[in-house]
């Protein structure tokens, strides 16, 4: 028993030395989004052309917390790309990544979204065509709503969160497995997440049936593929469960519980920092 306990302690210590902590913005994810929104300015050139979209900026956080080599991974337009890079270069020092107790260099991706201004003619049309709402039943704070006046919203950029937090399972490497896991959950009245369920499972939709006529080699590959899909379903649930609190939904100005559906994507060639 003592030998077994000692072995477990040694194993735990060894594993702890290899645990990687990703770089983080001072103050956390919400502070990062607040910084971006505060600094972001839609360039005049882009406004005139009604340019909009998401600019993906990749950079390295070195061991001192400096942002090194920021570059545009997904471009929208020259003016919006320049603005996104300007915002990243203006950021304060980050908290470096760690592997065990050692600080390491690690890449990070930020998605900066630019929205086109609304068309004045479209606004006038909507105002002219607006119809009064029909009277509905009063709000029930215990009910889980599917349709509400104000839907729950993520505090920050949801796609940036998913891109940086979702890990392509190590068990899936080399299998070519991928897809989108559809997850349902409830945003509670305090913004917390509950009732997380896989609505459309990758494992059930894309699993390869194991049949007797398969060769041993193909059977092994099929089993590996199916295990990878199962791991992606589990990772999708983990990512949703780890989310910070949302802004809750409202029904007739009353905060209520609201069901939400979200798809979590997995790609065979996700960035190295998106692999666990």
mmCIF file of C-alpha atoms in Angstrom:
data_model
loop_
_atom_site.group_PDB
_atom_site.id
_atom_site.type_symbol
_atom_site.label_atom_id
_atom_site.label_comp_id
_atom_site.label_asym_id
_atom_site.label_seq_id
_atom_site.Cartn_x
_atom_site.Cartn_y
_atom_site.Cartn_z
ATOM 1 C CA UNK A 1 0.000 0.000 0.000
ATOM 2 C CA UNK A 2 2.828 2.415 0.894
ATOM 3 C CA UNK A 3 4.590 1.592 -2.373
ATOM 4 C CA UNK A 4 1.399 2.212 -4.355
ATOM 5 C CA UNK A 5 0.789 5.526 -2.573
ATOM 6 C CA UNK A 6 4.367 6.634 -3.236
ATOM 7 C CA UNK A 7 4.007 5.732 -6.909
ATOM 8 C CA UNK A 8 0.816 7.774 -7.187
ATOM 9 C CA UNK A 9 2.463 10.769 -5.534
ATOM 10 C CA UNK A 10 5.454 10.555 -7.887
ATOM 11 C CA UNK A 11 3.135 10.208 -10.885
ATOM 12 C CA UNK A 12 1.072 13.212 -9.756
ATOM 13 C CA UNK A 13 4.219 15.305 -9.331
ATOM 14 C CA UNK A 14 5.475 14.333 -12.782
ATOM 15 C CA UNK A 15 2.138 15.147 -14.385
ATOM 16 C CA UNK A 16 2.012 18.514 -12.615
ATOM 17 C CA UNK A 17 5.357 19.420 -14.158
ATOM 18 C CA UNK A 18 3.867 19.037 -17.645
ATOM 19 C CA UNK A 19 0.581 20.882 -17.083
ATOM 20 C CA UNK A 20 0.407 23.866 -19.419
ATOM 21 C CA UNK A 21 -1.331 27.097 -18.440
ATOM 22 C CA UNK A 22 -2.117 29.347 -21.380
ATOM 23 C CA UNK A 23 -1.193 33.050 -21.418
ATOM 24 C CA UNK A 24 -3.867 35.361 -20.046
ATOM 25 C CA UNK A 25 -4.749 39.038 -20.249
ATOM 26 C CA UNK A 26 -4.410 40.863 -16.904
ATOM 27 C CA UNK A 27 -7.854 40.825 -15.344
ATOM 28 C CA UNK A 28 -9.031 37.838 -17.363
ATOM 29 C CA UNK A 29 -11.107 37.253 -20.465
ATOM 30 C CA UNK A 30 -13.755 39.860 -19.670
ATOM 31 C CA UNK A 31 -11.061 42.518 -19.153
ATOM 32 C CA UNK A 32 -9.594 41.615 -22.555
ATOM 33 C CA UNK A 33 -12.922 42.159 -24.294
ATOM 34 C CA UNK A 34 -13.466 45.453 -22.450
ATOM 35 C CA UNK A 35 -10.015 46.641 -23.545
ATOM 36 C CA UNK A 36 -10.742 45.757 -27.181
ATOM 37 C CA UNK A 37 -14.129 47.501 -27.187
ATOM 38 C CA UNK A 38 -12.680 50.599 -25.521
ATOM 39 C CA UNK A 39 -9.786 50.901 -27.975
ATOM 40 C CA UNK A 40 -11.596 49.845 -31.149
ATOM 41 C CA UNK A 41 -12.282 52.530 -33.740
ATOM 42 C CA UNK A 42 -13.953 51.771 -37.056
ATOM 43 C CA UNK A 43 -11.692 53.451 -39.677
ATOM 44 C CA UNK A 44 -13.347 56.114 -41.845
ATOM 45 C CA UNK A 45 -12.283 54.273 -44.984
ATOM 46 C CA UNK A 46 -14.009 51.107 -43.773
ATOM 47 C CA UNK A 47 -17.140 53.024 -42.742
ATOM 48 C CA UNK A 48 -17.484 54.591 -46.197
ATOM 49 C CA UNK A 49 -17.201 51.174 -47.832
ATOM 50 C CA UNK A 50 -19.407 49.578 -45.135
ATOM 51 C CA UNK A 51 -16.688 47.006 -44.477
ATOM 52 C CA UNK A 52 -17.239 44.643 -41.564
ATOM 53 C CA UNK A 53 -16.081 41.277 -40.316
ATOM 54 C CA UNK A 54 -13.824 39.434 -37.882
ATOM 55 C CA UNK A 55 -10.061 39.920 -38.010
ATOM 56 C CA UNK A 56 -8.095 37.031 -36.472
ATOM 57 C CA UNK A 57 -4.811 38.241 -34.982
ATOM 58 C CA UNK A 58 -2.208 35.704 -33.858
ATOM 59 C CA UNK A 59 0.690 36.672 -31.612
ATOM 60 C CA UNK A 60 3.203 35.136 -29.239
ATOM 61 C CA UNK A 61 3.273 35.969 -25.536
ATOM 62 C CA UNK A 62 6.884 35.596 -24.439
ATOM 63 C CA UNK A 63 8.152 34.676 -20.969
ATOM 64 C CA UNK A 64 8.129 38.344 -19.922
ATOM 65 C CA UNK A 65 4.508 38.845 -20.997
ATOM 66 C CA UNK A 66 5.404 40.853 -24.098
ATOM 67 C CA UNK A 67 3.339 40.531 -27.277
ATOM 68 C CA UNK A 68 5.691 39.380 -30.030
ATOM 69 C CA UNK A 69 5.121 39.136 -33.795
ATOM 70 C CA UNK A 70 1.419 40.029 -34.030
ATOM 71 C CA UNK A 71 0.141 39.069 -37.468
ATOM 72 C CA UNK A 72 -3.217 38.823 -39.220
ATOM 73 C CA UNK A 73 -4.264 35.212 -39.709
ATOM 74 C CA UNK A 74 -7.693 35.981 -41.219
ATOM 75 C CA UNK A 75 -8.033 39.278 -43.079
ATOM 76 C CA UNK A 76 -11.121 41.415 -43.717
ATOM 77 C CA UNK A 77 -9.713 44.536 -45.381
ATOM 78 C CA UNK A 78 -6.432 46.517 -45.192
ATOM 79 C CA UNK A 79 -7.920 49.262 -43.001
ATOM 80 C CA UNK A 80 -9.621 46.873 -40.547
ATOM 81 C CA UNK A 81 -6.522 44.662 -40.438
ATOM 82 C CA UNK A 82 -4.376 47.680 -39.515
ATOM 83 C CA UNK A 83 -6.824 48.696 -36.773
ATOM 84 C CA UNK A 84 -6.860 45.195 -35.310
ATOM 85 C CA UNK A 85 -3.051 45.100 -35.217
ATOM 86 C CA UNK A 86 -2.965 48.560 -33.626
ATOM 87 C CA UNK A 87 -5.244 47.370 -30.810
ATOM 88 C CA UNK A 88 -3.111 44.290 -30.151
ATOM 89 C CA UNK A 89 0.138 46.259 -30.156
ATOM 90 C CA UNK A 90 -1.337 48.682 -27.612
ATOM 91 C CA UNK A 91 -2.197 45.930 -25.134
ATOM 92 C CA UNK A 92 -0.435 45.845 -21.749
ATOM 93 C CA UNK A 93 1.833 42.964 -20.811
ATOM 94 C CA UNK A 94 0.118 39.604 -20.476
ATOM 95 C CA UNK A 95 0.576 36.902 -17.850
ATOM 96 C CA UNK A 96 2.931 34.416 -19.556
ATOM 97 C CA UNK A 97 2.087 30.779 -20.199
ATOM 98 C CA UNK A 98 3.545 28.148 -17.908
ATOM 99 C CA UNK A 99 4.536 24.538 -18.204
ATOM 100 C CA UNK A 100 4.718 23.330 -14.641
ATOM 101 C CA UNK A 101 6.567 26.130 -12.808
ATOM 102 C CA UNK A 102 8.466 27.282 -15.892
ATOM 103 C CA UNK A 103 7.327 30.246 -17.990
ATOM 104 C CA UNK A 104 7.196 29.490 -21.719
ATOM 105 C CA UNK A 105 6.439 31.260 -25.000
ATOM 106 C CA UNK A 106 3.011 30.453 -26.399
ATOM 107 C CA UNK A 107 0.807 31.634 -29.260
ATOM 108 C CA UNK A 108 -2.601 33.180 -28.675
ATOM 109 C CA UNK A 109 -5.368 34.226 -31.077
ATOM 110 C CA UNK A 110 -7.675 37.193 -30.598
ATOM 111 C CA UNK A 111 -10.723 37.784 -32.792
ATOM 112 C CA UNK A 112 -11.615 41.456 -33.224
ATOM 113 C CA UNK A 113 -15.027 42.058 -34.760
ATOM 114 C CA UNK A 114 -16.064 45.148 -36.698
ATOM 115 C CA UNK A 115 -19.731 45.783 -37.431
ATOM 116 C CA UNK A 116 -21.014 47.825 -40.364
ATOM 117 C CA UNK A 117 -23.186 50.831 -39.442
ATOM 118 C CA UNK A 118 -26.927 50.316 -40.069
ATOM 119 C CA UNK A 119 -28.450 51.617 -43.269
ATOM 120 C CA UNK A 120 -30.619 54.704 -42.423
ATOM 121 C CA UNK A 121 -33.251 53.670 -44.999
ATOM 122 C CA UNK A 122 -33.488 50.246 -43.356
ATOM 123 C CA UNK A 123 -34.006 51.821 -39.909
ATOM 124 C CA UNK A 124 -36.827 54.038 -41.218
ATOM 125 C CA UNK A 125 -38.456 51.017 -42.867
ATOM 126 C CA UNK A 126 -38.354 49.049 -39.626
ATOM 127 C CA UNK A 127 -39.854 51.960 -37.679
ATOM 128 C CA UNK A 128 -42.671 52.377 -40.178
ATOM 129 C CA UNK A 129 -43.461 48.668 -40.195
ATOM 130 C CA UNK A 130 -43.246 48.098 -36.457
ATOM 131 C CA UNK A 131 -46.298 46.454 -34.931
ATOM 132 C CA UNK A 132 -47.302 46.491 -31.271
ATOM 133 C CA UNK A 133 -46.711 43.213 -29.430
ATOM 134 C CA UNK A 134 -49.666 41.128 -28.479
ATOM 135 C CA UNK A 135 -50.333 40.740 -24.797
ATOM 136 C CA UNK A 136 -48.796 37.544 -23.442
ATOM 137 C CA UNK A 137 -48.790 35.674 -20.155
ATOM 138 C CA UNK A 138 -46.801 37.208 -17.276
ATOM 139 C CA UNK A 139 -43.249 35.982 -16.689
ATOM 140 C CA UNK A 140 -42.663 32.795 -14.694
ATOM 141 C CA UNK A 141 -39.201 32.886 -13.074
ATOM 142 C CA UNK A 142 -39.122 29.073 -12.679
ATOM 143 C CA UNK A 143 -39.988 28.271 -16.293
ATOM 144 C CA UNK A 144 -37.272 27.595 -18.896
ATOM 145 C CA UNK A 145 -38.114 29.767 -21.918
ATOM 146 C CA UNK A 146 -37.265 29.117 -25.562
ATOM 147 C CA UNK A 147 -38.560 32.461 -26.838
ATOM 148 C CA UNK A 148 -37.993 35.703 -24.920
ATOM 149 C CA UNK A 149 -37.829 39.437 -25.512
ATOM 150 C CA UNK A 150 -34.118 39.677 -24.698
ATOM 151 C CA UNK A 151 -31.955 36.609 -25.271
ATOM 152 C CA UNK A 152 -28.971 35.744 -23.064
ATOM 153 C CA UNK A 153 -25.629 37.053 -24.283
ATOM 154 C CA UNK A 154 -22.039 36.058 -23.667
ATOM 155 C CA UNK A 155 -19.948 38.669 -21.842
ATOM 156 C CA UNK A 156 -17.359 39.275 -24.557
ATOM 157 C CA UNK A 157 -16.828 37.722 -27.976
ATOM 158 C CA UNK A 158 -18.227 34.191 -27.947
ATOM 159 C CA UNK A 159 -16.345 33.021 -31.040
ATOM 160 C CA UNK A 160 -13.022 34.218 -29.608
ATOM 161 C CA UNK A 161 -13.741 32.294 -26.420
ATOM 162 C CA UNK A 162 -14.592 29.089 -28.290
ATOM 163 C CA UNK A 163 -11.576 29.411 -30.591
ATOM 164 C CA UNK A 164 -9.121 29.818 -27.736
ATOM 165 C CA UNK A 165 -10.695 27.482 -25.171
ATOM 166 C CA UNK A 166 -11.660 24.480 -27.293
ATOM 167 C CA UNK A 167 -8.992 21.794 -27.446
ATOM 168 C CA UNK A 168 -8.689 19.339 -30.297
ATOM 169 C CA UNK A 169 -8.296 16.055 -28.350
ATOM 170 C CA UNK A 170 -4.847 14.485 -28.525
ATOM 171 C CA UNK A 171 -6.531 11.125 -29.071
ATOM 172 C CA UNK A 172 -7.973 12.520 -32.320
ATOM 173 C CA UNK A 173 -4.618 13.485 -33.846
ATOM 174 C CA UNK A 174 -4.049 11.639 -37.104
ATOM 175 C CA UNK A 175 -7.632 10.362 -37.377
ATOM 176 C CA UNK A 176 -8.932 13.215 -39.534
ATOM 177 C CA UNK A 177 -12.029 13.369 -37.339
ATOM 178 C CA UNK A 178 -13.856 16.672 -37.020
ATOM 179 C CA UNK A 179 -17.210 18.413 -37.119
ATOM 180 C CA UNK A 180 -19.538 20.468 -34.952
ATOM 181 C CA UNK A 181 -20.989 19.225 -31.692
ATOM 182 C CA UNK A 182 -24.374 20.837 -31.020
ATOM 183 C CA UNK A 183 -24.833 21.570 -27.314
ATOM 184 C CA UNK A 184 -27.927 22.810 -25.484
ATOM 185 C CA UNK A 185 -27.856 24.457 -22.083
ATOM 186 C CA UNK A 186 -29.821 26.796 -19.843
ATOM 187 C CA UNK A 187 -28.696 30.294 -18.911
ATOM 188 C CA UNK A 188 -29.983 30.740 -15.386
ATOM 189 C CA UNK A 189 -31.291 33.984 -13.897
ATOM 190 C CA UNK A 190 -27.878 34.736 -12.360
ATOM 191 C CA UNK A 191 -26.125 34.116 -15.703
ATOM 192 C CA UNK A 192 -24.701 30.718 -14.723
ATOM 193 C CA UNK A 193 -24.873 27.710 -17.057
ATOM 194 C CA UNK A 194 -26.860 24.536 -16.248
ATOM 195 C CA UNK A 195 -28.581 21.549 -17.902
ATOM 196 C CA UNK A 196 -25.754 21.011 -20.420
ATOM 197 C CA UNK A 197 -26.592 18.321 -22.975
ATOM 198 C CA UNK A 198 -25.251 17.150 -26.330
ATOM 199 C CA UNK A 199 -28.142 17.733 -28.740
ATOM 200 C CA UNK A 200 -26.366 16.441 -31.874
ATOM 201 C CA UNK A 201 -23.513 14.154 -30.982
ATOM 202 C CA UNK A 202 -20.508 13.781 -33.271
ATOM 203 C CA UNK A 203 -20.068 10.240 -31.958
ATOM 204 C CA UNK A 204 -23.576 9.212 -33.007
ATOM 205 C CA UNK A 205 -23.699 11.132 -36.297
ATOM 206 C CA UNK A 206 -20.286 10.332 -37.775
ATOM 207 C CA UNK A 207 -19.226 7.085 -36.097
ATOM 208 C CA UNK A 208 -17.967 4.365 -38.448
ATOM 209 C CA UNK A 209 -19.890 1.101 -37.963
ATOM 210 C CA UNK A 210 -17.642 -1.821 -37.006
ATOM 211 C CA UNK A 211 -18.523 -4.824 -39.199
ATOM 212 C CA UNK A 212 -17.086 -8.312 -39.555
ATOM 213 C CA UNK A 213 -15.909 -7.797 -43.138
ATOM 214 C CA UNK A 214 -13.440 -5.075 -42.094
ATOM 215 C CA UNK A 215 -9.734 -5.782 -42.232
ATOM 216 C CA UNK A 216 -7.923 -5.637 -38.891
ATOM 217 C CA UNK A 217 -6.153 -2.432 -39.940
ATOM 218 C CA UNK A 218 -9.340 -0.644 -40.994
ATOM 219 C CA UNK A 219 -11.153 -1.877 -37.891
ATOM 220 C CA UNK A 220 -8.425 -0.315 -35.741
ATOM 221 C CA UNK A 221 -8.655 2.991 -37.633
ATOM 222 C CA UNK A 222 -12.443 3.012 -37.312
ATOM 223 C CA UNK A 223 -12.262 2.455 -33.569
ATOM 224 C CA UNK A 224 -9.716 5.275 -33.226
ATOM 225 C CA UNK A 225 -11.970 7.563 -35.283
ATOM 226 C CA UNK A 226 -14.978 6.754 -33.092
ATOM 227 C CA UNK A 227 -13.019 7.329 -29.873
ATOM 228 C CA UNK A 228 -11.926 10.706 -31.260
ATOM 229 C CA UNK A 229 -15.539 11.725 -31.911
ATOM 230 C CA UNK A 230 -16.533 10.718 -28.386
ATOM 231 C CA UNK A 231 -13.662 12.797 -26.983
ATOM 232 C CA UNK A 232 -14.889 15.818 -28.990
ATOM 233 C CA UNK A 233 -18.392 15.493 -27.535
ATOM 234 C CA UNK A 234 -16.865 15.423 -24.050
ATOM 235 C CA UNK A 235 -14.653 18.420 -24.840
ATOM 236 C CA UNK A 236 -17.658 20.415 -26.108
ATOM 237 C CA UNK A 237 -19.435 19.836 -22.790
ATOM 238 C CA UNK A 238 -16.289 20.808 -20.864
ATOM 239 C CA UNK A 239 -15.923 24.087 -22.766
ATOM 240 C CA UNK A 240 -19.546 25.080 -22.137
ATOM 241 C CA UNK A 241 -19.318 24.075 -18.476
ATOM 242 C CA UNK A 242 -16.196 26.226 -18.005
ATOM 243 C CA UNK A 243 -17.823 29.374 -19.440
ATOM 244 C CA UNK A 244 -18.010 32.513 -17.309
ATOM 245 C CA UNK A 245 -21.460 33.847 -16.429
ATOM 246 C CA UNK A 246 -23.619 35.222 -19.240
ATOM 247 C CA UNK A 247 -25.925 38.221 -19.317
ATOM 248 C CA UNK A 248 -29.286 36.547 -18.535
ATOM 249 C CA UNK A 249 -32.353 36.720 -20.758
ATOM 250 C CA UNK A 250 -35.503 38.721 -20.077
ATOM 251 C CA UNK A 251 -39.191 38.174 -20.666
ATOM 252 C CA UNK A 252 -41.372 41.286 -20.256
ATOM 253 C CA UNK A 253 -38.446 43.012 -18.451
ATOM 254 C CA UNK A 254 -38.225 40.120 -15.960
ATOM 255 C CA UNK A 255 -35.014 38.083 -15.763
ATOM 256 C CA UNK A 256 -35.869 34.455 -16.584
ATOM 257 C CA UNK A 257 -34.242 31.105 -17.338
ATOM 258 C CA UNK A 258 -33.604 30.643 -21.057
ATOM 259 C CA UNK A 259 -32.534 27.626 -23.125
ATOM 260 C CA UNK A 260 -29.705 28.194 -25.591
ATOM 261 C CA UNK A 261 -28.174 26.176 -28.436
ATOM 262 C CA UNK A 262 -24.521 26.432 -29.433
ATOM 263 C CA UNK A 263 -22.309 24.515 -31.833
ATOM 264 C CA UNK A 264 -18.682 23.832 -30.887
ATOM 265 C CA UNK A 265 -16.446 23.251 -33.944
ATOM 266 C CA UNK A 266 -13.513 20.850 -34.188
ATOM 267 C CA UNK A 267 -11.022 20.810 -37.059
ATOM 268 C CA UNK A 268 -8.297 18.211 -37.684
ATOM 269 C CA UNK A 269 -5.647 20.908 -38.088
ATOM 270 C CA UNK A 270 -6.421 23.268 -35.211
ATOM 271 C CA UNK A 271 -3.522 25.393 -33.931
ATOM 272 C CA UNK A 272 -1.031 23.749 -31.601
ATOM 273 C CA UNK A 273 -2.326 25.737 -28.635
ATOM 274 C CA UNK A 274 -5.752 24.195 -29.276
ATOM 275 C CA UNK A 275 -4.603 20.633 -28.658
ATOM 276 C CA UNK A 276 -4.808 18.794 -25.394
#
